[in-house]
Amino acid sequence: MYGNYQIILLYIVLGIFGLIYGSATIFLNIKLQIKGYLT
């Protein structure tokens, strides 16, 4: 039971980091595209 709880918590943390990383990557790509269009 305790081990399962730790694994679930680990997956939640990894999922949150994945979402943050994905959002940051998309945001940077859009920013670079906008810079490309402006120049």
Tab-separated table of C-alpha atoms in Angstrom:
chain	number	residue	atom	x	y	z
A	1	MET	CA	0.000	0.000	0.000
A	2	TYR	CA	2.716	2.463	0.985
A	3	GLY	CA	4.790	1.569	-2.083
A	4	ASN	CA	1.801	2.056	-4.390
A	5	TYR	CA	1.140	5.490	-2.868
A	6	GLN	CA	4.746	6.530	-3.517
A	7	ILE	CA	4.565	5.325	-7.143
A	8	ILE	CA	1.297	7.238	-7.733
A	9	LEU	CA	2.807	10.388	-6.183
A	10	LEU	CA	5.901	9.998	-8.386
A	11	TYR	CA	3.740	9.686	-11.527
A	12	ILE	CA	1.727	12.797	-10.529
A	13	VAL	CA	4.928	14.821	-9.986
A	14	LEU	CA	6.377	13.593	-13.296
A	15	GLY	CA	3.103	14.439	-15.054
A	16	ILE	CA	3.119	17.983	-13.624
A	17	PHE	CA	6.758	18.482	-14.685
A	18	GLY	CA	5.895	17.103	-18.129
A	19	LEU	CA	3.023	19.576	-18.516
A	20	ILE	CA	5.212	22.507	-17.401
A	21	TYR	CA	8.034	21.420	-19.734
A	22	GLY	CA	5.632	20.919	-22.654
A	23	SER	CA	3.964	24.305	-22.091
A	24	ALA	CA	7.349	26.047	-21.858
A	25	THR	CA	8.553	24.358	-25.061
A	26	ILE	CA	5.367	25.343	-26.952
A	27	PHE	CA	5.603	28.906	-25.589
A	28	LEU	CA	9.255	29.213	-26.694
A	29	ASN	CA	8.431	27.819	-30.153
A	30	ILE	CA	5.605	30.363	-30.603
A	31	LYS	CA	7.903	33.162	-29.372
A	32	LEU	CA	10.592	32.137	-31.874
A	33	GLN	CA	8.016	31.937	-34.686
A	34	ILE	CA	6.726	35.440	-33.861
A	35	LYS	CA	10.339	36.737	-33.851
A	36	GLY	CA	10.857	35.060	-37.230
A	37	TYR	CA	7.762	36.740	-38.684
A	38	LEU	CA	8.708	40.170	-37.308
A	39	THR	CA	12.266	40.188	-38.724
